[in-house]
Amino acid sequence: MKQSEMISDDSEVPKIRHLTFSKLVLSLCLTSIAVLILAAIYQPLHTQLVKGRQELTFLSAHWNVTCNGKEYDDVTLPRLGTGVLPKGTVITLSNVLPEFSGSKSLWLHSYYSELEVRSGADTIYTYQTDALNSKTYIGDCDHFIPLSEADSGQTLTIVLTLTEPMAVSSFTVPVIGNESDFIRYIMGSNLTGTFSGIFLVVFGLIAILISCMTILMNRQFLRLMLSGAFSLDVGIWVLCFYNYVEIISSNATYNSMMEFISLYLIPVWTMLFFALIYSGRRKKTFLILSFIDIGFVVAVLFCHTVLSIHLNNFLIFFHILALVEVLFSFVMIAGNLKRREHLKRFQEKVLLTGLIVFMLCGAADLINYNLQKYLCFHFMQQNSILFLPLGAVFFVVSLLMNYFYFIMDNMVQQKEKEQLLNIAYVDKLTQISNRTKCERDMKILEDGSKPYAIISFDLNHLKQVNDTYGHSMGDKLISGFATILDKCFGNIGTVGRMGGDEFIVMVSAQGKDTINQRLLAMEALLAKESRKDERLQFSSSYGTAYSADHPEMTAFQLYKLADSKMYEMKIRVEGPKAR
């Protein structure tokens, strides 16, 4: 097969780039369709999940609360804000249980607190009652407390003893119902976060798996591994924030530890992404920031495990560090725009856009959290996150666009590389291998272990055709002879033009009978083509040399031997003046 069939001409490169853009647009359309499908099923699924709310009784009003010697009578819990409280604070909440029949459960959510629950004068539930004295770490926890019909109408008393400083600033509403309805309600209330967390975890695992499989083939896939680690980390944090790990593992402490560790790692991946985008001094700056973030995580883990200064105590320092890095990143971006130092590659612009959206979403949730905790101002649903999971999903989508473009760009580069190789290795007139390619293939045959044969050809009567009919007709004679050679030998070896009227065929692992049959077929085809135009009389002299007969020879020496045999035949055909 002629190599011209692989690459046509230079005009194909713009076509390839147009095809790449079209595929990118198609990928974006498919992504948009997927988002629309998810949006279409979101509302029905959300409606189905929150149906459990109709079976639940929310104890939000008529609470009597004692905290730090202060008493609050007949208050509504979501509206009651105590501000941050010191470690060891005891909070007592009391209310009258509504009338109900059969067995129910009471759902409570506590934050870093020992817990005692009483129905009337009887203690019906306790949790980690010695944690304060033993300095045991307990995180936030969902409690499902069985209630019997005898508890109906009794006074419910909840006693919380804070085991960590700044643990509580507001209270979640206790709920009465069945445990299955609780879980449905929790999932329905946090459906956006649930979808985002699951998507990020699945994408992260797949990205890490693919990068591990391809890391040895292309170093660019290190970015894919970093993307997978980022996505997996944010996804784990989202699912831990909504206590899904606790629901699955029944281990609240494990859930809280994973939540804080994954949260503290997010700036590490973010700064590393900036380091991938930029170069020079900016790259070094972002790398330093990522190492600072790693050092922060290591220091926190050391304090948690050795000094019993637990993970949640460092949250305010984390917020300050994250806010400083966000502001610094925006200053760097603004500085580049002011100096008009725009990113050159489309992939980098997409990645930077995703990072900016993610950081803005993270900053919004950070502000909302601190407004709730320190000012008791509820901008969104209490103890919820919305922007950061969506920002992370947007960033992952930008990564997918980045990799689509990266793959398409690689295809274009590979095509252009093949085109350059075509220019370097293909004879322009005949579109078969040129001398450079043939000499390269000789070396490959020589280094191989299989026997091979080299046939040297010389096109007869080329000078007479050039002199009689002109060089254009001589070119037709050359290209026509190359086509005949390619038809006869192209599927078993390399067909090439060494220059002028000299041609070569290199065949590996073929017997002499096969080569002789192909030579006879060539002679018949030459005679057939010669009858079509009296001006183009195809005739050739050739000589064959086999490596098995001359194992001591190099491939080039074997070619010279075949060339000498070819000239012997040419002398017999054209006479002594053939040379």
Tab-separated table of N, CA and C in Angstrom, residues 368-423:
chain	number	residue	atom	x	y	z
A	368	ASN	N	-20.893	31.403	54.590
A	368	ASN	CA	-22.166	30.966	55.156
A	368	ASN	C	-21.958	30.211	56.469
A	369	TYR	N	-20.940	29.342	56.512
A	369	TYR	CA	-20.674	28.560	57.721
A	369	TYR	C	-20.342	29.478	58.898
A	370	ASN	N	-19.483	30.448	58.667
A	370	ASN	CA	-19.056	31.319	59.762
A	370	ASN	C	-20.165	32.284	60.189
A	371	LEU	N	-21.019	32.688	59.246
A	371	LEU	CA	-22.176	33.502	59.625
A	371	LEU	C	-23.118	32.720	60.531
A	372	GLN	N	-23.317	31.443	60.203
A	372	GLN	CA	-24.172	30.606	61.046
A	372	GLN	C	-23.543	30.375	62.416
A	373	LYS	N	-22.258	30.095	62.427
A	373	LYS	CA	-21.602	29.689	63.676
A	373	LYS	C	-21.397	30.849	64.638
A	374	TYR	N	-20.922	31.974	64.128
A	374	TYR	CA	-20.517	33.058	65.018
A	374	TYR	C	-21.565	34.168	65.147
A	375	LEU	N	-22.423	34.323	64.102
A	375	LEU	CA	-23.427	35.392	64.155
A	375	LEU	C	-24.852	34.853	64.172
A	376	CYS	N	-24.970	33.509	64.107
A	376	CYS	CA	-26.295	32.855	64.102
A	376	CYS	C	-27.178	33.393	62.974
A	377	PHE	N	-26.543	33.746	61.858
A	377	PHE	CA	-27.268	34.231	60.693
A	377	PHE	C	-27.339	33.111	59.673
A	378	HIS	N	-28.568	32.665	59.348
A	378	HIS	CA	-28.745	31.512	58.474
A	378	HIS	C	-29.086	31.978	57.063
A	379	PHE	N	-28.049	32.092	56.269
A	379	PHE	CA	-28.218	32.497	54.874
A	379	PHE	C	-28.859	31.377	54.057
A	380	MET	N	-28.479	30.110	54.377
A	380	MET	CA	-29.048	28.945	53.712
A	380	MET	C	-29.606	28.024	54.787
A	381	GLN	N	-30.025	26.823	54.337
A	381	GLN	CA	-30.514	25.824	55.275
A	381	GLN	C	-29.450	25.545	56.330
A	382	GLN	N	-29.899	25.343	57.559
A	382	GLN	CA	-28.966	25.143	58.669
A	382	GLN	C	-28.089	23.917	58.425
A	383	ASN	N	-26.785	24.079	58.702
A	383	ASN	CA	-25.826	22.988	58.603
A	383	ASN	C	-25.860	22.322	57.231
A	384	SER	N	-25.887	23.134	56.193
A	384	SER	CA	-25.898	22.590	54.838
A	384	SER	C	-24.782	23.221	54.025
A	385	ILE	N	-24.380	22.505	52.998
A	385	ILE	CA	-23.444	23.047	52.022
A	385	ILE	C	-24.102	22.914	50.655
A	386	LEU	N	-23.957	23.898	49.842
A	386	LEU	CA	-24.574	23.859	48.522
A	386	LEU	C	-23.582	24.226	47.434
A	387	PHE	N	-22.880	25.318	47.628
A	387	PHE	CA	-22.066	25.859	46.549
A	387	PHE	C	-20.831	25.018	46.265
A	388	LEU	N	-20.125	24.583	47.305
A	388	LEU	CA	-18.850	23.902	47.066
A	388	LEU	C	-19.020	22.589	46.309
A	389	PRO	N	-19.984	21.710	46.639
A	389	PRO	CA	-20.161	20.501	45.821
A	389	PRO	C	-20.463	20.811	44.363
A	390	LEU	N	-21.327	21.824	44.135
A	390	LEU	CA	-21.632	22.201	42.757
A	390	LEU	C	-20.399	22.785	42.068
A	391	GLY	N	-19.612	23.577	42.815
A	391	GLY	CA	-18.371	24.108	42.253
A	391	GLY	C	-17.396	23.001	41.900
A	392	ALA	N	-17.330	21.964	42.751
A	392	ALA	CA	-16.449	20.837	42.474
A	392	ALA	C	-16.907	20.077	41.235
A	393	VAL	N	-18.231	19.900	41.100
A	393	VAL	CA	-18.761	19.231	39.904
A	393	VAL	C	-18.448	20.056	38.655
A	394	PHE	N	-18.613	21.379	38.748
A	394	PHE	CA	-18.272	22.240	37.616
A	394	PHE	C	-16.795	22.107	37.262
A	395	PHE	N	-15.952	22.053	38.286
A	395	PHE	CA	-14.522	21.911	38.041
A	395	PHE	C	-14.212	20.576	37.378
A	396	VAL	N	-14.880	19.508	37.816
A	396	VAL	CA	-14.657	18.192	37.210
A	396	VAL	C	-15.117	18.196	35.752
A	397	VAL	N	-16.247	18.870	35.475
A	397	VAL	CA	-16.697	18.984	34.089
A	397	VAL	C	-15.668	19.743	33.252
A	398	SER	N	-15.073	20.786	33.831
A	398	SER	CA	-14.020	21.513	33.110
A	398	SER	C	-12.812	20.612	32.875
A	399	LEU	N	-12.537	19.713	33.833
A	399	LEU	CA	-11.454	18.747	33.640
A	399	LEU	C	-11.774	17.795	32.499
A	400	LEU	N	-13.028	17.342	32.432
A	400	LEU	CA	-13.428	16.452	31.344
A	400	LEU	C	-13.269	17.152	29.997
A	401	MET	N	-13.688	18.420	29.933
A	401	MET	CA	-13.479	19.185	28.705
A	401	MET	C	-11.986	19.290	28.392
A	402	ASN	N	-11.200	19.502	29.424
A	402	ASN	CA	-9.757	19.610	29.271
A	402	ASN	C	-9.180	18.342	28.653
A	403	TYR	N	-9.635	17.184	29.161
A	403	TYR	CA	-9.087	15.925	28.660
A	403	TYR	C	-9.628	15.575	27.289
A	404	PHE	N	-10.880	15.944	26.999
A	404	PHE	CA	-11.385	15.756	25.647
A	404	PHE	C	-10.502	16.520	24.659
A	405	TYR	N	-10.242	17.777	24.987
A	405	TYR	CA	-9.422	18.592	24.098
A	405	TYR	C	-7.993	18.053	24.035
A	406	PHE	N	-7.486	17.595	25.182
A	406	PHE	CA	-6.130	17.037	25.210
A	406	PHE	C	-6.013	15.823	24.288
A	407	ILE	N	-7.006	14.943	24.362
A	407	ILE	CA	-6.985	13.747	23.516
A	407	ILE	C	-7.105	14.125	22.049
A	408	MET	N	-8.037	15.052	21.754
A	408	MET	CA	-8.199	15.479	20.374
A	408	MET	C	-6.937	16.170	19.852
A	409	ASP	N	-6.323	16.991	20.700
A	409	ASP	CA	-5.107	17.685	20.307
A	409	ASP	C	-3.977	16.699	20.044
A	410	ASN	N	-3.907	15.651	20.873
A	410	ASN	CA	-2.905	14.614	20.646
A	410	ASN	C	-3.128	13.906	19.317
A	411	MET	N	-4.407	13.705	18.971
A	411	MET	CA	-4.712	13.069	17.687
A	411	MET	C	-4.235	13.945	16.535
A	412	VAL	N	-4.454	15.262	16.670
A	412	VAL	CA	-3.994	16.184	15.637
A	412	VAL	C	-2.472	16.162	15.539
A	413	GLN	N	-1.811	16.194	16.688
A	413	GLN	CA	-0.349	16.175	16.689
A	413	GLN	C	0.182	14.880	16.085
A	414	GLN	N	-0.489	13.749	16.404
A	414	GLN	CA	-0.062	12.483	15.837
A	414	GLN	C	-0.241	12.482	14.322
A	415	LYS	N	-1.355	13.071	13.874
A	415	LYS	CA	-1.594	13.148	12.440
A	415	LYS	C	-0.550	14.021	11.763
A	416	GLU	N	-0.223	15.148	12.377
A	416	GLU	CA	0.797	16.033	11.810
A	416	GLU	C	2.168	15.362	11.826
A	417	LYS	N	2.438	14.568	12.877
A	417	LYS	CA	3.703	13.832	12.931
A	417	LYS	C	3.789	12.828	11.795
A	418	GLU	N	2.663	12.132	11.555
A	418	GLU	CA	2.648	11.181	10.446
A	418	GLU	C	2.866	11.897	9.121
A	419	GLN	N	2.299	13.117	9.017
A	419	GLN	CA	2.482	13.879	7.785
A	419	GLN	C	3.951	14.255	7.580
A	420	LEU	N	4.612	14.662	8.668
A	420	LEU	CA	6.032	14.994	8.565
A	420	LEU	C	6.862	13.768	8.215
A	421	LEU	N	6.505	12.637	8.828
A	421	LEU	CA	7.201	11.396	8.482
A	421	LEU	C	6.973	11.038	7.022
A	422	ASN	N	5.756	11.331	6.553
A	422	ASN	CA	5.441	11.060	5.161
A	422	ASN	C	6.333	11.880	4.238
A	423	ILE	N	6.524	13.153	4.617
A	423	ILE	CA	7.392	14.019	3.824
A	423	ILE	C	8.830	13.516	3.865
